[in-house]
Short mmCIF file of C-alpha atoms in Angstrom, two decimals:
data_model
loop_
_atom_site.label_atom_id
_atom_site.label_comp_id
_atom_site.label_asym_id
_atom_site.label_seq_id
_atom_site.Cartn_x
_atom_site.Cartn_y
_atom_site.Cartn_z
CA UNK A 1 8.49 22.60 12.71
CA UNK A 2 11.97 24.38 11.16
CA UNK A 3 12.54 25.26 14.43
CA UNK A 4 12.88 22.11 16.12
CA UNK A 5 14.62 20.90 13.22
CA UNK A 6 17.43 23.35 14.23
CA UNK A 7 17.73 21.77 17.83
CA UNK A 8 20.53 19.57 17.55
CA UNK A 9 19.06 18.12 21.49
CA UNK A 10 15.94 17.50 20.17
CA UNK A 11 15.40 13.86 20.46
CA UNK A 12 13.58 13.36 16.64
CA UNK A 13 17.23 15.01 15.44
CA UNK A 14 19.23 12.08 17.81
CA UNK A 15 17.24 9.77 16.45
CA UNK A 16 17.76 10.79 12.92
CA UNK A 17 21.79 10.80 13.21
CA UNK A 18 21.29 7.14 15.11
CA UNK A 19 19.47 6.10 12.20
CA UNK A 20 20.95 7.55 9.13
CA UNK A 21 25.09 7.10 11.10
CA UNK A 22 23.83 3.05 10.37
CA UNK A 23 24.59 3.67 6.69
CA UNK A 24 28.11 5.24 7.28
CA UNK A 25 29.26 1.50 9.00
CA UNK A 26 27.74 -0.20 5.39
CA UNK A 27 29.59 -0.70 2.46
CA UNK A 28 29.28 1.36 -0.58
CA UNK A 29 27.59 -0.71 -2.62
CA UNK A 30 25.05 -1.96 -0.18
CA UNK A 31 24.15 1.81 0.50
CA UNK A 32 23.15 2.17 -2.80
CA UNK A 33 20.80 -1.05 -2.90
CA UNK A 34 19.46 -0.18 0.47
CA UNK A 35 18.88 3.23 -1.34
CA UNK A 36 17.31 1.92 -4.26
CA UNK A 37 15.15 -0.58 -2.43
CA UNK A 38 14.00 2.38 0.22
CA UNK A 39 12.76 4.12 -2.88
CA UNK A 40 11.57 2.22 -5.45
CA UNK A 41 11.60 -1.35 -3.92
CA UNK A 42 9.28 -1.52 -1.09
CA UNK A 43 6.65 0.26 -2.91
CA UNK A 44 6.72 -2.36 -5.34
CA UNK A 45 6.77 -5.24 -2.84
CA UNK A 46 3.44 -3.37 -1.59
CA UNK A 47 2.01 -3.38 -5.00
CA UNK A 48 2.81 -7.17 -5.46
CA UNK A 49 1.45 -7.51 -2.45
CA UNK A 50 -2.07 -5.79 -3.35
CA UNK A 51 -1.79 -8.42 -6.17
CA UNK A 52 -1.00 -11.34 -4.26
CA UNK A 53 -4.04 -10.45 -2.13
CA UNK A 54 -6.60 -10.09 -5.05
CA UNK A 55 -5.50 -13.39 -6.12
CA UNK A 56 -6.35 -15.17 -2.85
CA UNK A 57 -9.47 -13.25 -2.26
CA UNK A 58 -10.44 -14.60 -6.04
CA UNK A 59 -9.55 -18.02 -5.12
CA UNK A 60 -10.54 -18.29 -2.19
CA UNK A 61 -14.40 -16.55 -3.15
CA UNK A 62 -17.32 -16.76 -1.19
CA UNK A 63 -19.74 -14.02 -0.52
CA UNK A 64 -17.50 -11.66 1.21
CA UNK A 65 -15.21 -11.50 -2.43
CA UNK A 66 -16.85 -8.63 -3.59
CA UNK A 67 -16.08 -6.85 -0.27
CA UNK A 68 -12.55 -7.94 -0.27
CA UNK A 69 -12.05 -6.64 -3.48
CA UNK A 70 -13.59 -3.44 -2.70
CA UNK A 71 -11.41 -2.59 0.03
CA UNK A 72 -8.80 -3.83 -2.37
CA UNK A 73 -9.51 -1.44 -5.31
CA UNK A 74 -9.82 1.38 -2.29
CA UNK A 75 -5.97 0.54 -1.00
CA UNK A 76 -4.34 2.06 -3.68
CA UNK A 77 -6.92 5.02 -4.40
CA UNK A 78 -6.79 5.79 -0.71
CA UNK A 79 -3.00 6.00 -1.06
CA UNK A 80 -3.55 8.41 -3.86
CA UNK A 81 -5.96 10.63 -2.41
CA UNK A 82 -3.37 10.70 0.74
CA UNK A 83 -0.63 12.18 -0.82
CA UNK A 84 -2.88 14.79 -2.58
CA UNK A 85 -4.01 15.94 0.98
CA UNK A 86 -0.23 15.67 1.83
CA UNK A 87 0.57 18.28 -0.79
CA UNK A 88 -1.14 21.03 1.05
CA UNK A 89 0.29 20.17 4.13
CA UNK A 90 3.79 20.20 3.09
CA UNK A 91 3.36 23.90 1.93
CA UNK A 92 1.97 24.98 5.07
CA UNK A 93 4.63 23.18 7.15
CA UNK A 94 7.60 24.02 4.54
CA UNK A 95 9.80 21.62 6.71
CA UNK A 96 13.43 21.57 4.78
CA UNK A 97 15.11 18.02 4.56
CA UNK A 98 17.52 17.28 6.93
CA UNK A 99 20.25 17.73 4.62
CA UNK A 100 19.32 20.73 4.68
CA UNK A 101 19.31 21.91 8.53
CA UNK A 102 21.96 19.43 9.49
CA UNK A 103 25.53 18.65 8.85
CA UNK A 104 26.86 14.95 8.44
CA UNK A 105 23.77 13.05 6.88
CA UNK A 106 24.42 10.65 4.52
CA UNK A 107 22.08 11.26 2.02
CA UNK A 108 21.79 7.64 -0.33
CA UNK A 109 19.31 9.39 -2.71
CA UNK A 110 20.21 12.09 -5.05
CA UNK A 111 17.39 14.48 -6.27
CA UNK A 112 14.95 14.46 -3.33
CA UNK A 113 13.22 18.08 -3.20
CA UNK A 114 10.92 20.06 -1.86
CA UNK A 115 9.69 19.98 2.04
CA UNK A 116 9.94 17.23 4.39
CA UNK A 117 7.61 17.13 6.40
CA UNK A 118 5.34 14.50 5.80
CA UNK A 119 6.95 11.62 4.18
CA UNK A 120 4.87 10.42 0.57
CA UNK A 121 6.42 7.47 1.23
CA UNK A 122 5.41 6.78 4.39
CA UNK A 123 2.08 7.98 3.58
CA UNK A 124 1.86 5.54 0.86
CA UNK A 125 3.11 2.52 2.05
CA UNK A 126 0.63 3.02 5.28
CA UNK A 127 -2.52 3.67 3.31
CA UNK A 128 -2.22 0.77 1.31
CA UNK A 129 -1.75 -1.00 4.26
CA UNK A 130 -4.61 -0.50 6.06
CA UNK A 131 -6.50 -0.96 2.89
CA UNK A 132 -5.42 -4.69 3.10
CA UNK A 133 -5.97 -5.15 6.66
CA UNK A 134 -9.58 -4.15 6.27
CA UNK A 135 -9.61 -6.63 2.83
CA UNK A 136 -7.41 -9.72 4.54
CA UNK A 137 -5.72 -9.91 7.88
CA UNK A 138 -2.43 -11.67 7.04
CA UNK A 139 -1.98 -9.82 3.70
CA UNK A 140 -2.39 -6.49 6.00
CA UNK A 141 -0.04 -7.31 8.32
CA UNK A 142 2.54 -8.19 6.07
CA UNK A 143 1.84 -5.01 4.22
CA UNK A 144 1.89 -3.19 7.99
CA UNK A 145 5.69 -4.62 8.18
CA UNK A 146 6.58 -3.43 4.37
CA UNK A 147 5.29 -0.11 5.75
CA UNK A 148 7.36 0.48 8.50
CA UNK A 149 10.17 -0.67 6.68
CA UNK A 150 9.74 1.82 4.12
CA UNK A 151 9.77 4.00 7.20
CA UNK A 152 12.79 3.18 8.08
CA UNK A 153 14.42 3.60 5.32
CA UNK A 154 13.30 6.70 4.71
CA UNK A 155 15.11 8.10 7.73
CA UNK A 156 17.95 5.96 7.09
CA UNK A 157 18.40 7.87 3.50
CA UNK A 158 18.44 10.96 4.97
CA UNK A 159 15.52 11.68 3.08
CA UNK A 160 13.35 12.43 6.30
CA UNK A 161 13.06 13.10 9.75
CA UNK A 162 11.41 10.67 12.05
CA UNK A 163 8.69 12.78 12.90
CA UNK A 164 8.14 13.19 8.62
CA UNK A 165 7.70 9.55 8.83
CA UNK A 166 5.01 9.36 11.69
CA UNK A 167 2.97 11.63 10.49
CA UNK A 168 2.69 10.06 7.14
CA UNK A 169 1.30 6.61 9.15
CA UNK A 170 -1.20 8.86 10.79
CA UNK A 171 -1.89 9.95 7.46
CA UNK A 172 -2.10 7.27 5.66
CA UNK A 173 -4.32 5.41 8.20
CA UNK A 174 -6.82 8.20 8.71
CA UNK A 175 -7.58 8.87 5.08
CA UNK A 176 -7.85 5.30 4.49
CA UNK A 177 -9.65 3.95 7.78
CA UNK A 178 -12.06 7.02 7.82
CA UNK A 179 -13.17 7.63 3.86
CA UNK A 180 -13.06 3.60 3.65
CA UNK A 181 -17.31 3.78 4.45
CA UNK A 182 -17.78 6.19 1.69
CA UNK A 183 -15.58 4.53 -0.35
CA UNK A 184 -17.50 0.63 0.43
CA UNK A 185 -20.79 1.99 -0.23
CA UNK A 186 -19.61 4.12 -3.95
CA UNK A 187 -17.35 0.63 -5.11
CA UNK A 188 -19.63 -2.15 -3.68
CA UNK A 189 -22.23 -2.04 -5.96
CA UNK A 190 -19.46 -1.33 -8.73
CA UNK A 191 -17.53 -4.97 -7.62
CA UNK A 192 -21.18 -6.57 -7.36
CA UNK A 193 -22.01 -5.59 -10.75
CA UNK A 194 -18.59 -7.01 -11.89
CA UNK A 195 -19.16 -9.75 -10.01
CA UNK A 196 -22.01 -10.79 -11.86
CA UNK A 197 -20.82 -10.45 -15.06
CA UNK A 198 -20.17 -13.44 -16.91
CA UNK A 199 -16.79 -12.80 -17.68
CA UNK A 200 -15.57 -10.14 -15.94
CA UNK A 201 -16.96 -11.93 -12.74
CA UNK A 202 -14.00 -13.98 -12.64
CA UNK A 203 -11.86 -10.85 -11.66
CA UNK A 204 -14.05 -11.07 -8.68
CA UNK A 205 -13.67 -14.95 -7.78
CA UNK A 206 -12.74 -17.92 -9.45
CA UNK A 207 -16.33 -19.89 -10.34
CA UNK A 208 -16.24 -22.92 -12.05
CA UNK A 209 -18.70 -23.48 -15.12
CA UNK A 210 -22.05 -23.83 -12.69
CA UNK A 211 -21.36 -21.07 -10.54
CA UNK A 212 -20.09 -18.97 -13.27
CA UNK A 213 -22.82 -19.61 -16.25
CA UNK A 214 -26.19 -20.59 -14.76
CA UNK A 215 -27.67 -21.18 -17.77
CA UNK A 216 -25.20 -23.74 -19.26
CA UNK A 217 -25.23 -25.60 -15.60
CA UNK A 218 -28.99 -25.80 -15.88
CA UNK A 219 -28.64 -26.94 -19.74
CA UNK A 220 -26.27 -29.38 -18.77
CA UNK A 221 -28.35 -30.60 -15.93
CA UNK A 222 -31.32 -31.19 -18.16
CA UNK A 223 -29.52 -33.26 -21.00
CA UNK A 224 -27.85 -35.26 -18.06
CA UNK A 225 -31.48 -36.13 -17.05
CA UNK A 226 -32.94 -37.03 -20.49
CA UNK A 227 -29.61 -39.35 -21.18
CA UNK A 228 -30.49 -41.38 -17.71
CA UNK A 229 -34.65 -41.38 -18.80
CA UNK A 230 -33.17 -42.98 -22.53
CA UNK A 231 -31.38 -45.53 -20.52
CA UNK A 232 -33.80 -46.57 -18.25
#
């Protein structure tokens, strides 16, 4: 992988100095947003996003919440677990960041160590993605977008090659696509049990005072009956 890092004809090194020569036609200023938002922003627009999901799964409730939560709780855990795989795989790969191998990147963020190849944020950003597509299709694909913009960006830091970024997706997607059947049947029951609880539920779905308390509905129901027997 150093290797064709050192090719300057390789095509994922063009596309790198296409990418990252954007930010040398920006101002100053801008660079340093874009910068910030590449590494801090986006990954909290995903984590809003995770929010505003859970909160129109809860609304919305149903049968399938509990499910929809599941896969909810499993975006971010998935995302987790994928960048502890990644850590392995950046020591056998020991890509060095383009900065390194390459004259004339722009680099917008200071600090950034250790090997390149595969992006965390990439690898993030696409987990929790495809968590969200499996809990709710428009929340995932807005979350799909977020995550190839964080892509993006990545390479347009300097931060990462293309290729870095790629195989974070592929990543991302497989830990979260192929554990997500262990991980429904070990946090199912868990979001069930929550589900049933009578106040916890409500982190679950939104249930009015019937759905949510049984036993006050029924108690209700009952003195409702007696008052119309009185009057009659």
């Amino acid at each position: 992988m150093a290797g064709l890092a050192e090719s300057g004809s390789n095509p994922d090194v063009d596309l790198l100095y296409d990418i990252n020569g954007l930010a040398k036609d920006v101002p100053h200023w801008l660079d340093r947003g874009l910068g910030f938002v590449g590494e801090y922003g986006i990954l909290l627009a995903m984590v809003l996003l995770v929010l505003g999901c859970w909160w129109a799964v809860r609304r919305r409730g149903g049968e399938g919440a509990a499910s929809s939560v599941t896969a909810l709780v499993w975006a971010p855990l998935a995302a987790g677990i994928a960048v502890l795989v990644n850590m392995p795989i950046r020591g056998f790969v020991q890509r060095p960041r383009p900065f390194v191998d390459h004259q004339g990147i722009d680099v917008l963020v200071s600090g950034r160590s250790g090997f390149s190849f595969v992006s965390d944020h990439a690898t993030l950003t696409m987990a929790m993605a495809a968590g969200l597509f499996v809990a709710h299709r428009k929340f995932g694909l807005a979350g799909l977008g977020l995550a190839l913009l964080e892509g993006f960006s990545q390479v347009y830091m300097g931060a990462h090659y293309p290729t870095d970024v790629v195989g974070g997706f592929a990543l991302g997607t497989a830990v979260a696509l192929l554990l997500s059947p262990l991980a429904t049947a070990l946090l199912t029951p868990v979001m069930k049990a929550i589900e049933h609880s009578p106040r916890a539920g409500r982190l679950i779905r939104a249930r009015d005072v019937r759905d949510a308390d049984p036993v006050i509905a029924d108690t209700r129901t009952d003195c409702a009956t007696e008052e119309r027997g009185l009057a009659a």
